[in-house]
Each structure stands twice: as C-alpha cells, then as structure tokens.
C-alpha cells in the first residue's frame, strides 16, 4: 500500500463568484481501520486563506505547524497577512527543500487575493504547483473528485450554489473510496464572512 | 500481541493494557506494567517495541517533570501530548521510536481527555482509542456500548467486556490486564484483571 494511502483523505477547492469553497472528508484511518471520524484536514492560515493537507496525517500536522510558524514570522516582519500566491510559493519551497526525503502530503491552497479575486492551487508532494481557474482536488479520492467536479462545476456560482456543488461533488466521490468519507467539512469564504458547515454523508 | 485501549468518562479517563512481556514465542513475565504515571494527573499507556517503550516514556516523563521544576506549574494534557508528538516526529526520519501511545489526563479547566498518538506521530484527541490486534475487538465493543458521560462503574464494565472479547477471540490473547484511572483526585492504578498468576519462586 502506498504511503499516501496510509491514512486516507479527500480534499477539494472550488472557485465561485468573488468567493471560494474548500472541503474535506473527516476520516482518520490506519489502513483498513478507522480511528476517528472528526479529523481536521483544513486549516485557517488567516481570514482569507485556507490550507488543506491530504496524505500522511503526521506529515500534514508537521507541515501545518511549520507553515503557521512561517506565517507568524511573515506577519511580524511584513505587518500584514500573506497573499495566497505568495503562500503557495512558500509551501512549494518548503516541500522542495525535502526533495530527497519528502513530506508525504498534497496541499490544497485556497484564498482571496487582491480585489477579492479567489485563488486556488494544489501541488504534489515535492512542491510542483498546479494553478487552476475552476477547481483543484487531492487525496485518495482524487480521481473520483476530478470526474464529479468536472461535471458539476459552473462558472461564477454564488456562495450558496457553490456550497451545494462542492458538497455533492465531495460526498459522491468519497462514497466510491473506502479510505475517505465519514462526513464532510466545508468552508465557504466570501470577502465578508467564512461559513463552516459539517456534512452528514454515508457513515461507512 | 500487545493490547492497549482507553476511554473518557464523566470526569475521568480510563486506560487498560495487557501485562505480558513477550519475546518471540516466550513470555518473559506476565505482570509488566505498561501504563506509566506521567505526573500527578496524567497516564501514558504505551505499546510497541519494549526497549523503545520504556526509554521513550521515561524520557517524556522526565521532560514533563523538568517543565514543572523550571516553570512552577504542570503541563496541561494537550501540551504533554503535543510535546510527545513533537519528539516522535523529530525522531521519525532519523531514528524512529516504534511506540504507540494513549495519553490520558485530567485538567482542572478542561476536564478529562484522551490522546491517540501513533508511532509515526499522528496525534488526535479521541473519546475512545485502542492499539494492537486487540483494537479490532475493543474498538468495536466500545463503538457499541460507549456513550459520553459514563460513570466509573459503567466504564469498568465496558473495559471488562473488551477484555472478555480479547481473551475469547484473539488467538494469542494476553492473560492479564492492568487498569488505571485518572480523575480530579489524580492518576492511580484501579485494578488488575489476572487469569494467570506468576508462580511464586520457592526460596533456596
């Protein structure tokens, strides 16, 4: 079994009209055994920037701690929050540092940049960035997620419709993957507010 | 195979561990205590490679004590858990410790808590957790009978049910278990469940 499939995960981020949504599953497993059904994969870096980390849970936790540390230093030096594009470069650099002994994680970065323009990107475990205008996916359910998102995505969705689309795409994809699921965790971020919602899907 | 499990009840946390020290087919002793009292209100139940288990848990215990000496106040359970995870994570890519840990503690402000810490440094706060082959039986038993806010009597009853399952269904089931509890009055041994007693050595 691949080390990326040890804990199981599913992540998706989607762009809407002046907003974005980022969603994850909630299962923490050790291969075939489920340990917890309330595992947090999406982290807030600041009010307009969210980071999702799929892959090996221990590396996701280590990477998150390192990135929060770097962002706090950034805030002290620059006296402002980091832009999503800059943060993506930071994550990419951090991952490539460990090129020959990598973190087994695939991050998904979603944020609101200048003039509230939504920004999403993903990268592989050694920091190869992949920018997208519509959606990005990661995790053990990524293949199903690609299909679901491609068919359900529409441009310029309002936050409520975006939430429905992301939720349906996530739930239908994790239902085809035994290593991810046990509900969903969706954040819909607009320039004025962050709405966090828990989804109840097939609990198996 | 080593069995460790634990759960959180109403104002207390309980952990149980088997007490066999095994090398290949030989049982060296069947009264080995694998639950260390970390400080006045914390327990650390560890399973895995015996040398690593003893060395690592003693290292954590001494560092937790050092913090208290230096700072005059004890660590919270969450802080001790995060410190333990940090040590495991740092060692992971150099010289990993093959120890799985359930850290149970009681804090005055937040009450009882239980932390699941994998040998690859995956940290998660849980209501019930287990390690080893016994986990296949104890987790299912706990999924069926556990509810939040159990009394000590109910929790001990559930622990005994789990032990019964392990004894009857695991092929190389450990015969003896130790149960320890931590609540507002501190961390202490609660009971032993012995089905095989070590024979007393006749004096020469």
mmCIF file of C-alpha atoms in Angstrom:
data_model
loop_
_atom_site.group_PDB
_atom_site.id
_atom_site.type_symbol
_atom_site.label_atom_id
_atom_site.label_comp_id
_atom_site.label_asym_id
_atom_site.label_seq_id
_atom_site.Cartn_x
_atom_site.Cartn_y
_atom_site.Cartn_z
ATOM 1 C CA UNK A 1 0.000 0.000 0.000
ATOM 2 C CA UNK A 2 1.300 3.458 -0.875
ATOM 3 C CA UNK A 3 2.341 5.746 1.975
ATOM 4 C CA UNK A 4 -0.063 8.360 0.593
ATOM 5 C CA UNK A 5 -2.932 5.952 1.193
ATOM 6 C CA UNK A 6 -1.995 5.076 4.788
ATOM 7 C CA UNK A 7 -4.429 7.468 6.473
ATOM 8 C CA UNK A 8 -6.927 8.214 3.670
ATOM 9 C CA UNK A 9 -8.113 11.700 2.708
ATOM 10 C CA UNK A 10 -10.188 13.706 0.246
ATOM 11 C CA UNK A 11 -9.845 17.422 -0.480
ATOM 12 C CA UNK A 12 -11.441 19.751 -2.986
ATOM 13 C CA UNK A 13 -11.390 23.507 -3.537
ATOM 14 C CA UNK A 14 -13.639 25.375 -5.975
ATOM 15 C CA UNK A 15 -13.861 28.930 -7.246
ATOM 16 C CA UNK A 16 -17.115 30.880 -7.309
ATOM 17 C CA UNK A 17 -18.134 34.484 -7.890
ATOM 18 C CA UNK A 18 -15.865 36.512 -5.560
ATOM 19 C CA UNK A 19 -15.789 33.539 -3.230
ATOM 20 C CA UNK A 20 -14.284 30.090 -2.877
ATOM 21 C CA UNK A 21 -15.126 26.837 -1.143
ATOM 22 C CA UNK A 22 -12.739 24.295 0.323
ATOM 23 C CA UNK A 23 -13.963 20.935 1.559
ATOM 24 C CA UNK A 24 -12.516 17.763 3.056
ATOM 25 C CA UNK A 25 -13.646 14.423 4.404
ATOM 26 C CA UNK A 26 -13.414 13.650 8.135
ATOM 27 C CA UNK A 27 -11.959 10.148 8.357
ATOM 28 C CA UNK A 28 -8.690 9.360 10.060
ATOM 29 C CA UNK A 29 -7.723 5.769 9.410
ATOM 30 C CA UNK A 30 -4.775 3.456 9.758
ATOM 31 C CA UNK A 31 -5.027 1.441 6.553
ATOM 32 C CA UNK A 32 -8.228 -0.574 6.884
ATOM 33 C CA UNK A 33 -9.095 0.536 10.440
ATOM 34 C CA UNK A 34 -10.963 3.788 11.163
ATOM 35 C CA UNK A 35 -9.534 5.630 14.159
ATOM 36 C CA UNK A 36 -11.614 8.821 14.200
ATOM 37 C CA UNK A 37 -14.452 10.469 12.304
ATOM 38 C CA UNK A 38 -13.742 14.081 13.223
ATOM 39 C CA UNK A 39 -10.255 14.637 11.863
ATOM 40 C CA UNK A 40 -9.410 18.157 10.764
ATOM 41 C CA UNK A 41 -7.688 18.484 7.377
ATOM 42 C CA UNK A 42 -8.415 22.111 6.535
ATOM 43 C CA UNK A 43 -6.615 24.825 8.488
ATOM 44 C CA UNK A 44 -7.100 28.573 8.555
ATOM 45 C CA UNK A 45 -3.910 30.492 7.911
ATOM 46 C CA UNK A 46 -5.702 33.832 8.100
ATOM 47 C CA UNK A 47 -9.270 35.032 7.478
ATOM 48 C CA UNK A 48 -8.853 34.949 3.700
ATOM 49 C CA UNK A 49 -6.516 31.982 3.280
ATOM 50 C CA UNK A 50 -7.161 28.308 3.945
ATOM 51 C CA UNK A 51 -4.849 25.336 3.588
ATOM 52 C CA UNK A 52 -5.943 21.750 3.170
ATOM 53 C CA UNK A 53 -3.425 18.945 3.633
ATOM 54 C CA UNK A 54 -4.069 15.457 2.288
ATOM 55 C CA UNK A 55 -1.852 12.403 2.538
ATOM 56 C CA UNK A 56 0.036 11.138 5.573
ATOM 57 C CA UNK A 57 -1.542 12.674 8.686
ATOM 58 C CA UNK A 58 1.679 13.010 10.672
ATOM 59 C CA UNK A 59 3.370 14.953 7.866
ATOM 60 C CA UNK A 60 0.221 17.077 7.433
ATOM 61 C CA UNK A 61 0.415 18.017 11.125
ATOM 62 C CA UNK A 62 4.168 18.730 10.977
ATOM 63 C CA UNK A 63 3.811 20.758 7.771
ATOM 64 C CA UNK A 64 0.909 22.750 9.203
ATOM 65 C CA UNK A 65 2.928 23.624 12.323
ATOM 66 C CA UNK A 66 5.901 24.737 10.209
ATOM 67 C CA UNK A 67 3.683 26.852 7.928
ATOM 68 C CA UNK A 68 1.883 28.567 10.822
ATOM 69 C CA UNK A 69 5.310 29.369 12.269
ATOM 70 C CA UNK A 70 6.496 30.840 8.960
ATOM 71 C CA UNK A 71 3.278 32.841 8.556
ATOM 72 C CA UNK A 72 3.556 34.295 12.069
ATOM 73 C CA UNK A 73 7.115 35.398 11.288
ATOM 74 C CA UNK A 74 5.865 36.859 7.997
ATOM 75 C CA UNK A 75 3.171 38.813 9.851
ATOM 76 C CA UNK A 76 5.740 40.200 12.290
ATOM 77 C CA UNK A 77 8.108 41.281 9.520
ATOM 78 C CA UNK A 78 5.637 42.497 6.880
ATOM 79 C CA UNK A 79 2.949 43.746 9.308
ATOM 80 C CA UNK A 80 0.222 42.253 7.111
ATOM 81 C CA UNK A 81 -1.264 38.889 6.143
ATOM 82 C CA UNK A 82 0.358 36.841 3.409
ATOM 83 C CA UNK A 83 -1.180 36.806 -0.071
ATOM 84 C CA UNK A 84 -2.401 33.412 -1.338
ATOM 85 C CA UNK A 85 0.023 33.412 -4.303
ATOM 86 C CA UNK A 86 2.955 34.157 -2.013
ATOM 87 C CA UNK A 87 1.844 31.493 0.454
ATOM 88 C CA UNK A 88 1.658 28.954 -2.363
ATOM 89 C CA UNK A 89 5.257 29.776 -3.246
ATOM 90 C CA UNK A 90 6.214 29.358 0.418
ATOM 91 C CA UNK A 91 4.587 25.920 0.618
ATOM 92 C CA UNK A 92 6.211 24.888 -2.646
ATOM 93 C CA UNK A 93 9.656 25.960 -1.402
ATOM 94 C CA UNK A 94 9.182 24.171 1.924
ATOM 95 C CA UNK A 95 8.226 20.958 0.137
ATOM 96 C CA UNK A 96 11.092 21.088 -2.375
ATOM 97 C CA UNK A 97 13.575 21.583 0.480
ATOM 98 C CA UNK A 98 12.838 17.946 1.316
ATOM 99 C CA UNK A 99 13.164 16.810 -2.305
ATOM 100 C CA UNK A 100 15.073 13.601 -1.430
ATOM 101 C CA UNK A 101 13.160 12.801 1.743
ATOM 102 C CA UNK A 102 9.763 14.425 1.157
ATOM 103 C CA UNK A 103 6.710 15.146 3.263
ATOM 104 C CA UNK A 104 4.063 12.704 2.061
ATOM 105 C CA UNK A 105 1.393 15.380 1.661
ATOM 106 C CA UNK A 106 -0.521 17.012 -1.132
ATOM 107 C CA UNK A 107 -1.589 20.511 -0.122
ATOM 108 C CA UNK A 108 -4.591 22.408 -1.460
ATOM 109 C CA UNK A 109 -4.414 26.179 -1.021
ATOM 110 C CA UNK A 110 -7.441 28.425 -1.383
ATOM 111 C CA UNK A 111 -7.617 32.145 -0.681
ATOM 112 C CA UNK A 112 -8.934 35.559 -1.661
ATOM 113 C CA UNK A 113 -6.218 37.661 -3.284
ATOM 114 C CA UNK A 114 -6.125 41.331 -4.256
ATOM 115 C CA UNK A 115 -9.530 42.827 -5.032
ATOM 116 C CA UNK A 116 -11.139 39.709 -3.541
ATOM 117 C CA UNK A 117 -10.219 37.578 -6.533
ATOM 118 C CA UNK A 118 -10.359 33.896 -5.480
ATOM 119 C CA UNK A 119 -7.133 31.892 -5.836
ATOM 120 C CA UNK A 120 -6.799 28.125 -5.662
ATOM 121 C CA UNK A 121 -3.919 25.818 -6.299
ATOM 122 C CA UNK A 122 -2.637 22.377 -5.454
ATOM 123 C CA UNK A 123 0.796 20.809 -5.605
ATOM 124 C CA UNK A 124 2.363 17.399 -5.406
ATOM 125 C CA UNK A 125 4.493 16.200 -2.510
ATOM 126 C CA UNK A 126 7.637 17.896 -3.812
ATOM 127 C CA UNK A 127 6.059 21.275 -4.496
ATOM 128 C CA UNK A 128 5.101 21.261 -8.173
ATOM 129 C CA UNK A 129 2.386 23.918 -8.265
ATOM 130 C CA UNK A 130 -0.757 23.456 -10.260
ATOM 131 C CA UNK A 131 -2.859 26.610 -10.619
ATOM 132 C CA UNK A 132 -6.438 26.255 -11.765
ATOM 133 C CA UNK A 133 -9.256 28.631 -12.566
ATOM 134 C CA UNK A 134 -12.078 26.307 -11.571
ATOM 135 C CA UNK A 135 -11.287 23.555 -9.071
ATOM 136 C CA UNK A 136 -8.462 21.529 -7.565
ATOM 137 C CA UNK A 137 -8.574 18.126 -5.859
ATOM 138 C CA UNK A 138 -6.291 15.968 -3.734
ATOM 139 C CA UNK A 139 -6.299 12.783 -1.709
ATOM 140 C CA UNK A 140 -7.143 9.114 -2.141
ATOM 141 C CA UNK A 141 -10.488 10.036 -3.728
ATOM 142 C CA UNK A 142 -8.909 12.484 -6.199
ATOM 143 C CA UNK A 143 -9.795 10.520 -9.348
ATOM 144 C CA UNK A 144 -13.478 10.384 -8.429
ATOM 145 C CA UNK A 145 -13.303 14.021 -7.402
ATOM 146 C CA UNK A 146 -11.940 15.067 -10.802
ATOM 147 C CA UNK A 147 -14.892 13.456 -12.526
ATOM 148 C CA UNK A 148 -17.502 14.789 -10.122
ATOM 149 C CA UNK A 149 -16.148 18.343 -10.168
ATOM 150 C CA UNK A 150 -15.745 18.431 -13.956
ATOM 151 C CA UNK A 151 -19.366 17.526 -14.470
ATOM 152 C CA UNK A 152 -20.885 19.618 -11.673
ATOM 153 C CA UNK A 153 -18.806 22.802 -11.969
ATOM 154 C CA UNK A 154 -20.239 26.026 -13.402
ATOM 155 C CA UNK A 155 -18.556 29.400 -13.660
ATOM 156 C CA UNK A 156 -19.471 32.305 -11.349
ATOM 157 C CA UNK A 157 -21.570 30.412 -8.823
ATOM 158 C CA UNK A 158 -22.927 32.327 -5.857
ATOM 159 C CA UNK A 159 -21.823 31.104 -2.382
ATOM 160 C CA UNK A 160 -24.991 29.094 -1.688
ATOM 161 C CA UNK A 161 -24.908 27.292 -5.032
ATOM 162 C CA UNK A 162 -21.145 26.773 -4.693
ATOM 163 C CA UNK A 163 -21.687 25.141 -1.302
ATOM 164 C CA UNK A 164 -24.241 22.729 -2.794
ATOM 165 C CA UNK A 165 -21.973 21.853 -5.705
ATOM 166 C CA UNK A 166 -18.872 21.263 -3.596
ATOM 167 C CA UNK A 167 -20.829 19.190 -1.084
ATOM 168 C CA UNK A 168 -22.393 16.967 -3.731
ATOM 169 C CA UNK A 169 -19.069 16.512 -5.520
ATOM 170 C CA UNK A 170 -17.288 15.608 -2.276
ATOM 171 C CA UNK A 171 -19.911 13.213 -0.940
ATOM 172 C CA UNK A 172 -20.409 11.352 -4.190
ATOM 173 C CA UNK A 173 -16.644 10.946 -4.646
ATOM 174 C CA UNK A 174 -15.822 9.722 -1.146
ATOM 175 C CA UNK A 175 -18.645 7.197 -1.388
ATOM 176 C CA UNK A 176 -16.581 5.458 -4.053
ATOM 177 C CA UNK A 177 -13.436 5.455 -1.925
ATOM 178 C CA UNK A 178 -13.187 3.209 1.107
ATOM 179 C CA UNK A 179 -10.334 5.166 2.680
ATOM 180 C CA UNK A 180 -12.105 8.517 2.883
ATOM 181 C CA UNK A 181 -15.529 9.679 3.978
ATOM 182 C CA UNK A 182 -17.388 9.624 7.307
ATOM 183 C CA UNK A 183 -18.901 13.020 6.593
ATOM 184 C CA UNK A 184 -17.596 16.260 5.175
ATOM 185 C CA UNK A 185 -16.255 19.594 6.336
ATOM 186 C CA UNK A 186 -16.969 22.573 4.031
ATOM 187 C CA UNK A 187 -15.751 26.157 4.323
ATOM 188 C CA UNK A 188 -17.312 28.762 2.017
ATOM 189 C CA UNK A 189 -15.349 32.009 2.120
ATOM 190 C CA UNK A 190 -16.594 35.360 0.825
ATOM 191 C CA UNK A 191 -14.937 38.771 1.359
ATOM 192 C CA UNK A 192 -17.235 39.406 4.321
ATOM 193 C CA UNK A 193 -17.618 36.064 6.083
ATOM 194 C CA UNK A 194 -16.475 32.473 6.460
ATOM 195 C CA UNK A 195 -19.195 29.833 6.684
ATOM 196 C CA UNK A 196 -18.160 26.494 8.124
ATOM 197 C CA UNK A 197 -20.502 23.525 7.705
ATOM 198 C CA UNK A 198 -20.379 19.841 8.581
ATOM 199 C CA UNK A 199 -21.937 17.407 6.116
ATOM 200 C CA UNK A 200 -23.517 14.122 7.049
ATOM 201 C CA UNK A 201 -22.925 11.546 4.352
ATOM 202 C CA UNK A 202 -22.730 7.771 4.319
ATOM 203 C CA UNK A 203 -21.044 6.892 7.596
ATOM 204 C CA UNK A 204 -19.041 3.951 6.375
ATOM 205 C CA UNK B 1 0.354 -9.066 20.618
ATOM 206 C CA UNK B 2 0.091 -6.023 22.868
ATOM 207 C CA UNK B 3 -3.348 -4.649 23.618
ATOM 208 C CA UNK B 4 -3.889 -1.134 24.865
ATOM 209 C CA UNK B 5 -7.202 0.703 24.972
ATOM 210 C CA UNK B 6 -8.846 3.579 26.791
ATOM 211 C CA UNK B 7 -11.910 5.789 27.029
ATOM 212 C CA UNK B 8 -13.112 9.037 28.530
ATOM 213 C CA UNK B 9 -15.978 9.083 31.038
ATOM 214 C CA UNK B 10 -17.710 11.634 33.229
ATOM 215 C CA UNK B 11 -14.856 13.496 34.877
ATOM 216 C CA UNK B 12 -12.316 10.718 34.397
ATOM 217 C CA UNK B 13 -10.323 8.835 31.779
ATOM 218 C CA UNK B 14 -9.503 5.166 31.988
ATOM 219 C CA UNK B 15 -6.815 3.132 30.217
ATOM 220 C CA UNK B 16 -6.193 -0.599 30.194
ATOM 221 C CA UNK B 17 -3.190 -2.509 28.920
ATOM 222 C CA UNK B 18 -2.119 -6.117 28.812
ATOM 223 C CA UNK B 19 0.792 -7.073 31.029
ATOM 224 C CA UNK B 20 2.732 -9.681 29.075
ATOM 225 C CA UNK B 21 6.361 -9.133 28.162
ATOM 226 C CA UNK B 22 6.868 -11.357 25.151
ATOM 227 C CA UNK B 23 9.899 -12.204 23.030
ATOM 228 C CA UNK B 24 9.043 -14.365 20.023
ATOM 229 C CA UNK B 25 7.294 -17.424 21.491
ATOM 230 C CA UNK B 26 8.447 -16.893 25.055
ATOM 231 C CA UNK B 27 6.512 -14.972 27.714
ATOM 232 C CA UNK B 28 9.174 -13.445 29.942
ATOM 233 C CA UNK B 29 6.731 -12.127 32.510
ATOM 234 C CA UNK B 30 3.010 -11.584 32.749
ATOM 235 C CA UNK B 31 2.911 -8.682 35.193
ATOM 236 C CA UNK B 32 4.739 -5.994 33.197
ATOM 237 C CA UNK B 33 3.189 -2.581 33.827
ATOM 238 C CA UNK B 34 2.851 -0.747 30.526
ATOM 239 C CA UNK B 35 0.921 2.235 31.860
ATOM 240 C CA UNK B 36 3.267 4.845 33.262
ATOM 241 C CA UNK B 37 2.118 7.566 35.615
ATOM 242 C CA UNK B 38 3.479 10.634 33.832
ATOM 243 C CA UNK B 39 2.717 13.102 36.581
ATOM 244 C CA UNK B 40 0.040 13.582 39.221
ATOM 245 C CA UNK B 41 -2.797 13.828 36.669
ATOM 246 C CA UNK B 42 -1.537 12.056 33.554
ATOM 247 C CA UNK B 43 -1.182 8.477 32.401
ATOM 248 C CA UNK B 44 0.732 7.207 29.411
ATOM 249 C CA UNK B 45 -0.187 3.757 28.121
ATOM 250 C CA UNK B 46 2.353 2.594 25.578
ATOM 251 C CA UNK B 47 2.618 -0.411 23.298
ATOM 252 C CA UNK B 48 5.255 -1.439 20.808
ATOM 253 C CA UNK B 49 8.908 -2.429 20.883
ATOM 254 C CA UNK B 50 9.793 -2.949 24.551
ATOM 255 C CA UNK B 51 13.121 -1.089 24.629
ATOM 256 C CA UNK B 52 11.659 1.917 22.821
ATOM 257 C CA UNK B 53 8.539 1.809 25.003
ATOM 258 C CA UNK B 54 10.416 2.071 28.286
ATOM 259 C CA UNK B 55 13.090 4.502 27.065
ATOM 260 C CA UNK B 56 10.706 6.840 25.296
ATOM 261 C CA UNK B 57 8.064 7.015 28.022
ATOM 262 C CA UNK B 58 10.727 7.613 30.679
ATOM 263 C CA UNK B 59 12.189 10.376 28.516
ATOM 264 C CA UNK B 60 8.757 12.011 28.249
ATOM 265 C CA UNK B 61 8.157 11.586 31.980
ATOM 266 C CA UNK B 62 11.451 13.261 32.909
ATOM 267 C CA UNK B 63 10.891 16.124 30.493
ATOM 268 C CA UNK B 64 7.377 16.718 31.826
ATOM 269 C CA UNK B 65 8.840 16.813 35.360
ATOM 270 C CA UNK B 66 11.592 19.216 34.200
ATOM 271 C CA UNK B 67 8.995 21.608 32.818
ATOM 272 C CA UNK B 68 7.251 21.624 36.160
ATOM 273 C CA UNK B 69 10.503 22.316 38.012
ATOM 274 C CA UNK B 70 11.505 25.098 35.652
ATOM 275 C CA UNK B 71 8.147 26.817 35.369
ATOM 276 C CA UNK B 72 6.447 26.033 38.654
ATOM 277 C CA UNK B 73 3.267 24.777 37.009
ATOM 278 C CA UNK B 74 2.495 21.399 35.437
ATOM 279 C CA UNK B 75 1.903 20.922 31.724
ATOM 280 C CA UNK B 76 -1.675 20.520 30.507
ATOM 281 C CA UNK B 77 -2.602 17.185 28.938
ATOM 282 C CA UNK B 78 -2.794 18.787 25.485
ATOM 283 C CA UNK B 79 0.669 20.298 25.911
ATOM 284 C CA UNK B 80 2.154 16.988 27.060
ATOM 285 C CA UNK B 81 0.513 15.230 24.103
ATOM 286 C CA UNK B 82 1.861 17.774 21.632
ATOM 287 C CA UNK B 83 5.324 17.547 23.197
ATOM 288 C CA UNK B 84 5.244 13.757 22.868
ATOM 289 C CA UNK B 85 4.121 14.028 19.233
ATOM 290 C CA UNK B 86 6.916 16.530 18.566
ATOM 291 C CA UNK B 87 9.568 14.163 19.935
ATOM 292 C CA UNK B 88 8.204 11.274 17.877
ATOM 293 C CA UNK B 89 8.015 13.445 14.737
ATOM 294 C CA UNK B 90 11.590 14.701 15.133
ATOM 295 C CA UNK B 91 12.903 11.181 15.580
ATOM 296 C CA UNK B 92 10.752 9.785 12.768
ATOM 297 C CA UNK B 93 13.096 10.500 9.898
ATOM 298 C CA UNK B 94 16.275 9.795 11.843
ATOM 299 C CA UNK B 95 15.817 7.051 14.377
ATOM 300 C CA UNK B 96 12.127 6.305 14.848
ATOM 301 C CA UNK B 97 10.589 5.063 18.082
ATOM 302 C CA UNK B 98 8.201 2.155 17.453
ATOM 303 C CA UNK B 99 5.856 3.081 20.293
ATOM 304 C CA UNK B 100 2.102 3.686 20.110
ATOM 305 C CA UNK B 101 0.749 5.829 22.919
ATOM 306 C CA UNK B 102 -2.570 6.602 24.558
ATOM 307 C CA UNK B 103 -2.118 9.641 26.780
ATOM 308 C CA UNK B 104 -4.901 10.152 29.332
ATOM 309 C CA UNK B 105 -5.071 13.169 31.594
ATOM 310 C CA UNK B 106 -7.250 15.376 33.732
ATOM 311 C CA UNK B 107 -7.037 19.174 33.736
ATOM 312 C CA UNK B 108 -8.992 21.340 36.165
ATOM 313 C CA UNK B 109 -10.141 23.732 33.424
ATOM 314 C CA UNK B 110 -10.944 21.282 30.643
ATOM 315 C CA UNK B 111 -11.679 18.006 32.413
ATOM 316 C CA UNK B 112 -10.585 14.565 31.253
ATOM 317 C CA UNK B 113 -9.039 13.935 27.834
ATOM 318 C CA UNK B 114 -7.505 11.089 25.864
ATOM 319 C CA UNK B 115 -4.953 11.488 23.078
ATOM 320 C CA UNK B 116 -4.155 8.887 20.437
ATOM 321 C CA UNK B 117 -0.514 9.110 19.316
ATOM 322 C CA UNK B 118 0.645 6.769 16.579
ATOM 323 C CA UNK B 119 4.268 5.580 16.276
ATOM 324 C CA UNK B 120 4.612 7.812 13.197
ATOM 325 C CA UNK B 121 3.486 10.792 15.302
ATOM 326 C CA UNK B 122 -0.144 11.114 14.231
ATOM 327 C CA UNK B 123 -1.882 12.988 17.050
ATOM 328 C CA UNK B 124 -5.629 13.054 17.602
ATOM 329 C CA UNK B 125 -7.833 13.798 20.587
ATOM 330 C CA UNK B 126 -10.348 10.960 20.969
ATOM 331 C CA UNK B 127 -13.110 9.725 23.273
ATOM 332 C CA UNK B 128 -12.088 6.119 22.845
ATOM 333 C CA UNK B 129 -8.954 4.616 21.358
ATOM 334 C CA UNK B 130 -7.044 1.365 21.057
ATOM 335 C CA UNK B 131 -3.854 -0.129 19.628
ATOM 336 C CA UNK B 132 -2.764 -3.582 18.556
ATOM 337 C CA UNK B 133 -4.669 -6.656 17.397
ATOM 338 C CA UNK B 134 -6.896 -6.249 20.439
ATOM 339 C CA UNK B 135 -8.130 -2.974 18.963
ATOM 340 C CA UNK B 136 -10.216 -4.881 16.402
ATOM 341 C CA UNK B 137 -12.272 -6.220 19.286
ATOM 342 C CA UNK B 138 -12.107 -3.425 21.860
ATOM 343 C CA UNK B 139 -12.930 -0.621 19.404
ATOM 344 C CA UNK B 140 -15.995 -2.451 18.156
ATOM 345 C CA UNK B 141 -17.118 -3.201 21.714
ATOM 346 C CA UNK B 142 -16.656 0.438 22.639
ATOM 347 C CA UNK B 143 -18.444 1.638 19.484
ATOM 348 C CA UNK B 144 -21.427 -0.442 20.569
ATOM 349 C CA UNK B 145 -21.565 0.344 24.296
ATOM 350 C CA UNK B 146 -19.823 3.680 24.770
ATOM 351 C CA UNK B 147 -21.750 6.890 25.377
ATOM 352 C CA UNK B 148 -20.438 10.206 26.605
ATOM 353 C CA UNK B 149 -20.593 10.841 30.353
ATOM 354 C CA UNK B 150 -20.281 7.241 31.530
ATOM 355 C CA UNK B 151 -19.854 6.585 35.253
ATOM 356 C CA UNK B 152 -16.825 4.720 36.575
ATOM 357 C CA UNK B 153 -18.923 1.575 37.087
ATOM 358 C CA UNK B 154 -20.238 1.691 33.514
ATOM 359 C CA UNK B 155 -16.750 2.342 32.134
ATOM 360 C CA UNK B 156 -15.182 -0.533 34.097
ATOM 361 C CA UNK B 157 -17.994 -2.749 32.892
ATOM 362 C CA UNK B 158 -17.178 -1.785 29.310
ATOM 363 C CA UNK B 159 -13.438 -2.333 29.893
ATOM 364 C CA UNK B 160 -14.226 -5.797 31.261
ATOM 365 C CA UNK B 161 -16.400 -6.535 28.220
ATOM 366 C CA UNK B 162 -13.463 -5.571 25.975
ATOM 367 C CA UNK B 163 -11.075 -7.761 27.963
ATOM 368 C CA UNK B 164 -13.530 -10.676 27.682
ATOM 369 C CA UNK B 165 -13.666 -10.222 23.909
ATOM 370 C CA UNK B 166 -9.882 -10.095 23.594
ATOM 371 C CA UNK B 167 -9.464 -13.173 25.791
ATOM 372 C CA UNK B 168 -12.007 -15.211 23.896
ATOM 373 C CA UNK B 169 -11.395 -14.083 20.315
ATOM 374 C CA UNK B 170 -7.691 -13.244 19.954
ATOM 375 C CA UNK B 171 -5.614 -16.338 19.166
ATOM 376 C CA UNK B 172 -2.578 -15.353 21.254
ATOM 377 C CA UNK B 173 -4.556 -13.460 23.837
ATOM 378 C CA UNK B 174 -2.652 -11.930 26.728
ATOM 379 C CA UNK B 175 -3.927 -13.397 30.018
ATOM 380 C CA UNK B 176 -3.546 -10.423 32.344
ATOM 381 C CA UNK B 177 -4.508 -6.743 32.176
ATOM 382 C CA UNK B 178 -3.934 -3.680 34.313
ATOM 383 C CA UNK B 179 -6.472 -0.853 34.503
ATOM 384 C CA UNK B 180 -5.520 2.675 35.560
ATOM 385 C CA UNK B 181 -7.726 5.712 36.026
ATOM 386 C CA UNK B 182 -7.139 9.471 36.111
ATOM 387 C CA UNK B 183 -9.624 11.974 37.533
ATOM 388 C CA UNK B 184 -9.642 15.120 39.662
ATOM 389 C CA UNK B 185 -8.023 13.184 42.513
ATOM 390 C CA UNK B 186 -5.082 12.156 40.361
ATOM 391 C CA UNK B 187 -3.718 9.249 38.359
ATOM 392 C CA UNK B 188 -3.706 5.855 40.043
ATOM 393 C CA UNK B 189 -3.924 2.138 39.499
ATOM 394 C CA UNK B 190 -7.515 0.961 39.573
ATOM 395 C CA UNK B 191 -7.384 -2.823 39.236
ATOM 396 C CA UNK B 192 -5.686 -5.849 37.734
ATOM 397 C CA UNK B 193 -7.531 -8.498 35.760
ATOM 398 C CA UNK B 194 -5.454 -11.641 36.129
ATOM 399 C CA UNK B 195 -6.246 -15.053 34.770
ATOM 400 C CA UNK B 196 -2.692 -16.378 35.099
ATOM 401 C CA UNK B 197 -0.701 -15.588 38.199
ATOM 402 C CA UNK B 198 3.096 -15.795 38.216
ATOM 403 C CA UNK B 199 4.153 -18.747 40.349
ATOM 404 C CA UNK B 200 5.982 -17.663 43.484
ATOM 405 C CA UNK B 201 9.652 -18.709 43.472
ATOM 406 C CA UNK B 202 10.478 -21.160 46.241
ATOM 407 C CA UNK B 203 13.242 -19.727 48.406
ATOM 408 C CA UNK B 204 16.551 -21.565 48.188
#
